[in-house]
Amino acid sequence: METKVLKANRTNIEYAARLIMQDEIIGFPTETVYGLGANVFSKKAVAKIFKAKDRPADNPLIVHIAELSQLEEIAFNLNNLEKQIVDLFWPGPLSIILKVKPVIPKIVTAGLDTVAVRMPAHPIAKQIINAANVPIAAPSANLSSKPSATSAQYVLDDFKGKILLIIDGDSCQFGLESTVVKVTNGQINILRPGAITKEMLEKVAPTEYKKFQQDGTPMSPGVKHPHYNPNAKVILVMGDNKREIKEKIYIAKNKTKKQAFYGFDKIVDEKDFVISMILKGEDCLYEYAKNLYSFFRDCDKIGIEEIITHQVPAKGLGHAIMNRINKASDLVV
Ligand code: TXA
Ligand code: MG
């Protein structure tokens, strides 16, 4: 099949909506990463997502809505804290786990009694959901275990010939997947950190990062599976100060390997690497997050063997960055 990449004008958004209604799957932009979307009520369409991504069947999808009224179709009544969270952070980069209504096919939720719901802020995502007039189930638009796609071209790299349409909405504002939260007993649990940070959520209610339930099972099935892996080996250099990081990078440098560097200013000499992205200034965590996956993917395209990156302070957005890099890394030094 031919995969078309089309600009987001009215005609093409209507075409995207028609494909959704015909049980096809499409690539579309959100402000976090691109999604691979299907009509949430169509088992047949949702099955195509799992097949195209080669996604384990036990890893549930996020359901995307454009209007609050759509929430009633999907989830049971929200408690006050859940209402406060969606009032404050929607539309935006936050998904919330809620009690699912039986009308949602089991394939979407991997048979759980809960469902992840998100209202994206991206105008194109919103227009597509509204035009299709159904909530759209969508994981990130990448092959399973690969870094998420942050532009239409990266979606095409993974799904050329496997899907009919990608709507191009340029590169994503945040570049990391949404924060996933679940409320229990008046506490907000962060299952996956993202651009809505712990510091922001703490203003609403006590907030903790929580990977596992009391019986040891993961809060989020996705935790079990590999993620964000480029083909290149990722070396994560840990250290509390620039000198320590600099020394460790010096040791990790290897003239016989095609190496790339991704990190902050004044730590390395660009000439030592085949490619590098060196972010300047004190407050560049936002850029670090936004460009991380595209850097990984660009490295793979030119056959980089090793990517050296380094620790960033795990505060605010830094926590989400460290979560992704830790998962992507093959070696921590
Ligand atoms: O920013 C994003 O969240 C992007 C865009 C497209 O919205 N989507 C995304 O989807 O990253 P995905 O499928 O790559 O990640 C969804 C995560 C997985 O870790 C999954 O395990 C978790 O959400 N999840 C989904 N439903 C869940 C549930 N009922 N309970 C716990 N975790 C759930
Ligand atoms: Mg994903």
JSON list of C-alpha atoms in Angstrom, two decimals, residues 43-194:
[
{"chain": "A", "resi": 43, "resn": "LYS", "atom": "CA", "xyz": [-11.77, -3.85, 17.30]},
{"chain": "A", "resi": 44, "resn": "LYS", "atom": "CA", "xyz": [-10.70, -4.44, 13.73]},
{"chain": "A", "resi": 45, "resn": "ALA", "atom": "CA", "xyz": [-9.00, -1.04, 13.45]},
{"chain": "A", "resi": 46, "resn": "VAL", "atom": "CA", "xyz": [-7.36, -1.26, 16.88]},
{"chain": "A", "resi": 47, "resn": "ALA", "atom": "CA", "xyz": [-6.00, -4.71, 15.99]},
{"chain": "A", "resi": 48, "resn": "LYS", "atom": "CA", "xyz": [-4.28, -3.06, 12.99]},
{"chain": "A", "resi": 49, "resn": "ILE", "atom": "CA", "xyz": [-2.38, -0.77, 15.38]},
{"chain": "A", "resi": 50, "resn": "PHE", "atom": "CA", "xyz": [-0.98, -3.69, 17.37]},
{"chain": "A", "resi": 51, "resn": "LYS", "atom": "CA", "xyz": [0.00, -5.47, 14.16]},
{"chain": "A", "resi": 52, "resn": "ALA", "atom": "CA", "xyz": [1.63, -2.46, 12.48]},
{"chain": "A", "resi": 53, "resn": "LYS", "atom": "CA", "xyz": [3.67, -1.60, 15.59]},
{"chain": "A", "resi": 54, "resn": "ASP", "atom": "CA", "xyz": [4.37, -5.21, 16.56]},
{"chain": "A", "resi": 55, "resn": "ARG", "atom": "CA", "xyz": [3.11, -4.13, 19.99]},
{"chain": "A", "resi": 56, "resn": "PRO", "atom": "CA", "xyz": [2.66, -6.70, 22.77]},
{"chain": "A", "resi": 57, "resn": "ALA", "atom": "CA", "xyz": [-1.08, -7.32, 23.27]},
{"chain": "A", "resi": 58, "resn": "ASP", "atom": "CA", "xyz": [-0.76, -6.71, 27.03]},
{"chain": "A", "resi": 59, "resn": "ASN", "atom": "CA", "xyz": [0.21, -3.05, 26.55]},
{"chain": "A", "resi": 60, "resn": "PRO", "atom": "CA", "xyz": [-2.96, -0.89, 26.50]},
{"chain": "A", "resi": 61, "resn": "LEU", "atom": "CA", "xyz": [-3.50, 2.23, 24.39]},
{"chain": "A", "resi": 62, "resn": "ILE", "atom": "CA", "xyz": [-4.36, 5.83, 25.27]},
{"chain": "A", "resi": 63, "resn": "VAL", "atom": "CA", "xyz": [-7.78, 7.09, 24.17]},
{"chain": "A", "resi": 64, "resn": "HIS", "atom": "CA", "xyz": [-7.72, 10.63, 22.77]},
{"chain": "A", "resi": 65, "resn": "ILE", "atom": "CA", "xyz": [-10.70, 12.95, 23.06]},
{"chain": "A", "resi": 66, "resn": "ALA", "atom": "CA", "xyz": [-11.41, 16.46, 21.80]},
{"chain": "A", "resi": 67, "resn": "GLU", "atom": "CA", "xyz": [-14.33, 17.41, 24.07]},
{"chain": "A", "resi": 68, "resn": "LEU", "atom": "CA", "xyz": [-15.06, 16.69, 27.73]},
{"chain": "A", "resi": 69, "resn": "SER", "atom": "CA", "xyz": [-18.44, 15.28, 26.73]},
{"chain": "A", "resi": 70, "resn": "GLN", "atom": "CA", "xyz": [-16.58, 12.35, 25.08]},
{"chain": "A", "resi": 71, "resn": "LEU", "atom": "CA", "xyz": [-15.25, 11.32, 28.47]},
{"chain": "A", "resi": 72, "resn": "GLU", "atom": "CA", "xyz": [-18.70, 10.06, 29.44]},
{"chain": "A", "resi": 73, "resn": "GLU", "atom": "CA", "xyz": [-18.59, 7.60, 26.56]},
{"chain": "A", "resi": 74, "resn": "ILE", "atom": "CA", "xyz": [-15.40, 6.04, 27.89]},
{"chain": "A", "resi": 75, "resn": "ALA", "atom": "CA", "xyz": [-15.07, 6.26, 31.66]},
{"chain": "A", "resi": 76, "resn": "PHE", "atom": "CA", "xyz": [-17.27, 6.21, 34.77]},
{"chain": "A", "resi": 77, "resn": "ASN", "atom": "CA", "xyz": [-17.80, 9.30, 36.93]},
{"chain": "A", "resi": 78, "resn": "LEU", "atom": "CA", "xyz": [-14.62, 11.05, 37.94]},
{"chain": "A", "resi": 79, "resn": "ASN", "atom": "CA", "xyz": [-13.99, 11.88, 41.60]},
{"chain": "A", "resi": 80, "resn": "ASN", "atom": "CA", "xyz": [-13.21, 15.47, 42.62]},
{"chain": "A", "resi": 81, "resn": "LEU", "atom": "CA", "xyz": [-9.45, 15.13, 42.38]},
{"chain": "A", "resi": 82, "resn": "GLU", "atom": "CA", "xyz": [-9.65, 13.52, 38.93]},
{"chain": "A", "resi": 83, "resn": "LYS", "atom": "CA", "xyz": [-11.95, 16.35, 37.83]},
{"chain": "A", "resi": 84, "resn": "GLN", "atom": "CA", "xyz": [-9.51, 18.94, 39.15]},
{"chain": "A", "resi": 85, "resn": "ILE", "atom": "CA", "xyz": [-6.62, 17.33, 37.28]},
{"chain": "A", "resi": 86, "resn": "VAL", "atom": "CA", "xyz": [-8.39, 17.29, 33.92]},
{"chain": "A", "resi": 87, "resn": "ASP", "atom": "CA", "xyz": [-9.73, 20.83, 34.46]},
{"chain": "A", "resi": 88, "resn": "LEU", "atom": "CA", "xyz": [-6.22, 22.12, 35.08]},
{"chain": "A", "resi": 89, "resn": "PHE", "atom": "CA", "xyz": [-4.13, 20.13, 32.61]},
{"chain": "A", "resi": 90, "resn": "TRP", "atom": "CA", "xyz": [-6.43, 19.44, 29.64]},
{"chain": "A", "resi": 91, "resn": "PRO", "atom": "CA", "xyz": [-6.04, 19.95, 26.83]},
{"chain": "A", "resi": 92, "resn": "GLY", "atom": "CA", "xyz": [-2.37, 19.06, 27.22]},
{"chain": "A", "resi": 93, "resn": "PRO", "atom": "CA", "xyz": [0.38, 16.48, 27.70]},
{"chain": "A", "resi": 94, "resn": "LEU", "atom": "CA", "xyz": [-1.36, 14.45, 30.42]},
{"chain": "A", "resi": 95, "resn": "SER", "atom": "CA", "xyz": [-3.11, 11.07, 30.35]},
{"chain": "A", "resi": 96, "resn": "ILE", "atom": "CA", "xyz": [-5.23, 9.91, 33.28]},
{"chain": "A", "resi": 97, "resn": "ILE", "atom": "CA", "xyz": [-6.14, 6.33, 34.17]},
{"chain": "A", "resi": 98, "resn": "LEU", "atom": "CA", "xyz": [-9.88, 5.99, 34.84]},
{"chain": "A", "resi": 99, "resn": "LYS", "atom": "CA", "xyz": [-12.42, 3.22, 35.37]},
{"chain": "A", "resi": 100, "resn": "VAL", "atom": "CA", "xyz": [-13.40, 2.05, 31.89]},
{"chain": "A", "resi": 101, "resn": "LYS", "atom": "CA", "xyz": [-16.95, 1.56, 30.58]},
{"chain": "A", "resi": 102, "resn": "PRO", "atom": "CA", "xyz": [-17.72, -1.86, 29.07]},
{"chain": "A", "resi": 103, "resn": "VAL", "atom": "CA", "xyz": [-18.41, -0.30, 25.66]},
{"chain": "A", "resi": 104, "resn": "ILE", "atom": "CA", "xyz": [-14.65, 0.12, 25.10]},
{"chain": "A", "resi": 105, "resn": "PRO", "atom": "CA", "xyz": [-13.30, -3.03, 23.39]},
{"chain": "A", "resi": 106, "resn": "LYS", "atom": "CA", "xyz": [-10.96, -5.11, 25.57]},
{"chain": "A", "resi": 107, "resn": "ILE", "atom": "CA", "xyz": [-8.20, -4.92, 22.97]},
{"chain": "A", "resi": 108, "resn": "VAL", "atom": "CA", "xyz": [-7.84, -1.17, 23.72]},
{"chain": "A", "resi": 109, "resn": "THR", "atom": "CA", "xyz": [-7.29, -1.66, 27.46]},
{"chain": "A", "resi": 110, "resn": "ALA", "atom": "CA", "xyz": [-5.52, -5.04, 27.23]},
{"chain": "A", "resi": 111, "resn": "GLY", "atom": "CA", "xyz": [-8.39, -6.41, 29.31]},
{"chain": "A", "resi": 112, "resn": "LEU", "atom": "CA", "xyz": [-7.81, -4.08, 32.29]},
{"chain": "A", "resi": 113, "resn": "ASP", "atom": "CA", "xyz": [-10.75, -2.49, 34.08]},
{"chain": "A", "resi": 114, "resn": "THR", "atom": "CA", "xyz": [-9.15, 0.92, 33.56]},
{"chain": "A", "resi": 115, "resn": "VAL", "atom": "CA", "xyz": [-8.42, 3.10, 30.54]},
{"chain": "A", "resi": 116, "resn": "ALA", "atom": "CA", "xyz": [-5.89, 5.87, 29.85]},
{"chain": "A", "resi": 117, "resn": "VAL", "atom": "CA", "xyz": [-7.55, 9.04, 28.49]},
{"chain": "A", "resi": 118, "resn": "ARG", "atom": "CA", "xyz": [-5.93, 12.18, 27.12]},
{"chain": "A", "resi": 119, "resn": "MET", "atom": "CA", "xyz": [-7.22, 15.40, 25.55]},
{"chain": "A", "resi": 120, "resn": "PRO", "atom": "CA", "xyz": [-4.35, 16.64, 23.37]},
{"chain": "A", "resi": 121, "resn": "ALA", "atom": "CA", "xyz": [-3.86, 20.39, 22.86]},
{"chain": "A", "resi": 122, "resn": "HIS", "atom": "CA", "xyz": [-2.60, 20.07, 19.29]},
{"chain": "A", "resi": 123, "resn": "PRO", "atom": "CA", "xyz": [-5.16, 21.76, 17.00]},
{"chain": "A", "resi": 124, "resn": "ILE", "atom": "CA", "xyz": [-4.71, 19.14, 14.25]},
{"chain": "A", "resi": 125, "resn": "ALA", "atom": "CA", "xyz": [-5.29, 16.24, 16.66]},
{"chain": "A", "resi": 126, "resn": "LYS", "atom": "CA", "xyz": [-8.40, 18.01, 17.89]},
{"chain": "A", "resi": 127, "resn": "GLN", "atom": "CA", "xyz": [-9.68, 18.63, 14.36]},
{"chain": "A", "resi": 128, "resn": "ILE", "atom": "CA", "xyz": [-9.20, 14.98, 13.37]},
{"chain": "A", "resi": 129, "resn": "ILE", "atom": "CA", "xyz": [-11.02, 13.68, 16.46]},
{"chain": "A", "resi": 130, "resn": "ASN", "atom": "CA", "xyz": [-13.86, 16.15, 15.87]},
{"chain": "A", "resi": 131, "resn": "ALA", "atom": "CA", "xyz": [-14.13, 15.31, 12.17]},
{"chain": "A", "resi": 132, "resn": "ALA", "atom": "CA", "xyz": [-14.21, 11.56, 12.88]},
{"chain": "A", "resi": 133, "resn": "ASN", "atom": "CA", "xyz": [-16.63, 12.25, 15.75]},
{"chain": "A", "resi": 134, "resn": "VAL", "atom": "CA", "xyz": [-15.27, 9.34, 17.81]},
{"chain": "A", "resi": 135, "resn": "PRO", "atom": "CA", "xyz": [-12.53, 9.11, 20.45]},
{"chain": "A", "resi": 136, "resn": "ILE", "atom": "CA", "xyz": [-9.29, 7.91, 18.86]},
{"chain": "A", "resi": 137, "resn": "ALA", "atom": "CA", "xyz": [-7.21, 5.13, 20.43]},
{"chain": "A", "resi": 138, "resn": "ALA", "atom": "CA", "xyz": [-3.57, 5.81, 19.74]},
{"chain": "A", "resi": 139, "resn": "PRO", "atom": "CA", "xyz": [-0.21, 4.71, 21.01]},
{"chain": "A", "resi": 140, "resn": "SER", "atom": "CA", "xyz": [2.91, 6.57, 19.94]},
{"chain": "A", "resi": 141, "resn": "ALA", "atom": "CA", "xyz": [3.56, 6.16, 16.19]},
{"chain": "A", "resi": 142, "resn": "ASN", "atom": "CA", "xyz": [6.75, 4.12, 16.28]},
{"chain": "A", "resi": 143, "resn": "LEU", "atom": "CA", "xyz": [7.64, 0.46, 15.92]},
{"chain": "A", "resi": 144, "resn": "SER", "atom": "CA", "xyz": [7.53, -1.19, 19.34]},
{"chain": "A", "resi": 145, "resn": "SER", "atom": "CA", "xyz": [10.70, -0.58, 21.38]},
{"chain": "A", "resi": 146, "resn": "LYS", "atom": "CA", "xyz": [11.91, 2.23, 19.07]},
{"chain": "A", "resi": 147, "resn": "PRO", "atom": "CA", "xyz": [12.02, 5.94, 20.03]},
{"chain": "A", "resi": 148, "resn": "SER", "atom": "CA", "xyz": [8.68, 7.72, 19.51]},
{"chain": "A", "resi": 149, "resn": "ALA", "atom": "CA", "xyz": [8.32, 9.73, 16.29]},
{"chain": "A", "resi": 150, "resn": "THR", "atom": "CA", "xyz": [8.38, 13.52, 16.59]},
{"chain": "A", "resi": 151, "resn": "SER", "atom": "CA", "xyz": [7.80, 14.40, 12.92]},
{"chain": "A", "resi": 152, "resn": "ALA", "atom": "CA", "xyz": [5.77, 13.01, 10.01]},
{"chain": "A", "resi": 153, "resn": "GLN", "atom": "CA", "xyz": [9.01, 11.85, 8.33]},
{"chain": "A", "resi": 154, "resn": "TYR", "atom": "CA", "xyz": [9.89, 9.65, 11.34]},
{"chain": "A", "resi": 155, "resn": "VAL", "atom": "CA", "xyz": [6.41, 8.12, 11.24]},
{"chain": "A", "resi": 156, "resn": "LEU", "atom": "CA", "xyz": [6.96, 7.39, 7.56]},
{"chain": "A", "resi": 157, "resn": "ASP", "atom": "CA", "xyz": [10.35, 5.81, 8.31]},
{"chain": "A", "resi": 158, "resn": "ASP", "atom": "CA", "xyz": [8.60, 3.24, 10.53]},
{"chain": "A", "resi": 159, "resn": "PHE", "atom": "CA", "xyz": [5.27, 2.72, 8.72]},
{"chain": "A", "resi": 160, "resn": "LYS", "atom": "CA", "xyz": [5.92, 3.24, 5.00]},
{"chain": "A", "resi": 161, "resn": "GLY", "atom": "CA", "xyz": [3.73, 0.73, 3.14]},
{"chain": "A", "resi": 162, "resn": "LYS", "atom": "CA", "xyz": [1.91, -0.28, 6.34]},
{"chain": "A", "resi": 163, "resn": "ILE", "atom": "CA", "xyz": [-0.58, 2.59, 6.74]},
{"chain": "A", "resi": 164, "resn": "LEU", "atom": "CA", "xyz": [-2.47, 4.74, 4.22]},
{"chain": "A", "resi": 165, "resn": "LEU", "atom": "CA", "xyz": [-2.02, 8.21, 5.66]},
{"chain": "A", "resi": 166, "resn": "ILE", "atom": "CA", "xyz": [0.12, 10.41, 7.85]},
{"chain": "A", "resi": 167, "resn": "ILE", "atom": "CA", "xyz": [-1.08, 13.93, 8.56]},
{"chain": "A", "resi": 168, "resn": "ASP", "atom": "CA", "xyz": [1.93, 16.24, 8.75]},
{"chain": "A", "resi": 169, "resn": "GLY", "atom": "CA", "xyz": [1.85, 18.73, 11.61]},
{"chain": "A", "resi": 170, "resn": "ASP", "atom": "CA", "xyz": [5.56, 19.60, 11.73]},
{"chain": "A", "resi": 171, "resn": "SER", "atom": "CA", "xyz": [7.71, 18.67, 14.69]},
{"chain": "A", "resi": 172, "resn": "CYS", "atom": "CA", "xyz": [6.17, 18.14, 18.11]},
{"chain": "A", "resi": 173, "resn": "GLN", "atom": "CA", "xyz": [6.35, 20.84, 20.76]},
{"chain": "A", "resi": 174, "resn": "PHE", "atom": "CA", "xyz": [7.44, 18.63, 23.70]},
{"chain": "A", "resi": 175, "resn": "GLY", "atom": "CA", "xyz": [9.03, 15.61, 22.02]},
{"chain": "A", "resi": 176, "resn": "LEU", "atom": "CA", "xyz": [8.37, 13.27, 25.00]},
{"chain": "A", "resi": 177, "resn": "GLU", "atom": "CA", "xyz": [5.22, 11.23, 25.64]},
{"chain": "A", "resi": 178, "resn": "SER", "atom": "CA", "xyz": [2.50, 12.51, 27.99]},
{"chain": "A", "resi": 179, "resn": "THR", "atom": "CA", "xyz": [2.64, 12.25, 31.77]},
{"chain": "A", "resi": 180, "resn": "VAL", "atom": "CA", "xyz": [0.49, 9.26, 32.82]},
{"chain": "A", "resi": 181, "resn": "VAL", "atom": "CA", "xyz": [-1.25, 9.62, 36.19]},
{"chain": "A", "resi": 182, "resn": "LYS", "atom": "CA", "xyz": [-3.61, 7.57, 38.31]},
{"chain": "A", "resi": 183, "resn": "VAL", "atom": "CA", "xyz": [-5.42, 8.80, 41.41]},
{"chain": "A", "resi": 184, "resn": "THR", "atom": "CA", "xyz": [-5.70, 6.49, 44.43]},
{"chain": "A", "resi": 185, "resn": "ASN", "atom": "CA", "xyz": [-6.93, 7.46, 47.92]},
{"chain": "A", "resi": 186, "resn": "GLY", "atom": "CA", "xyz": [-6.50, 11.18, 47.33]},
{"chain": "A", "resi": 187, "resn": "GLN", "atom": "CA", "xyz": [-2.95, 10.78, 46.02]},
{"chain": "A", "resi": 188, "resn": "ILE", "atom": "CA", "xyz": [-1.71, 11.37, 42.48]},
{"chain": "A", "resi": 189, "resn": "ASN", "atom": "CA", "xyz": [0.56, 8.58, 41.25]},
{"chain": "A", "resi": 190, "resn": "ILE", "atom": "CA", "xyz": [2.81, 9.32, 38.29]},
{"chain": "A", "resi": 191, "resn": "LEU", "atom": "CA", "xyz": [3.12, 6.13, 36.23]},
{"chain": "A", "resi": 192, "resn": "ARG", "atom": "CA", "xyz": [5.14, 7.78, 33.48]},
{"chain": "A", "resi": 193, "resn": "PRO", "atom": "CA", "xyz": [6.77, 11.22, 33.95]},
{"chain": "A", "resi": 194, "resn": "GLY", "atom": "CA", "xyz": [6.30, 13.87, 31.24]}
]
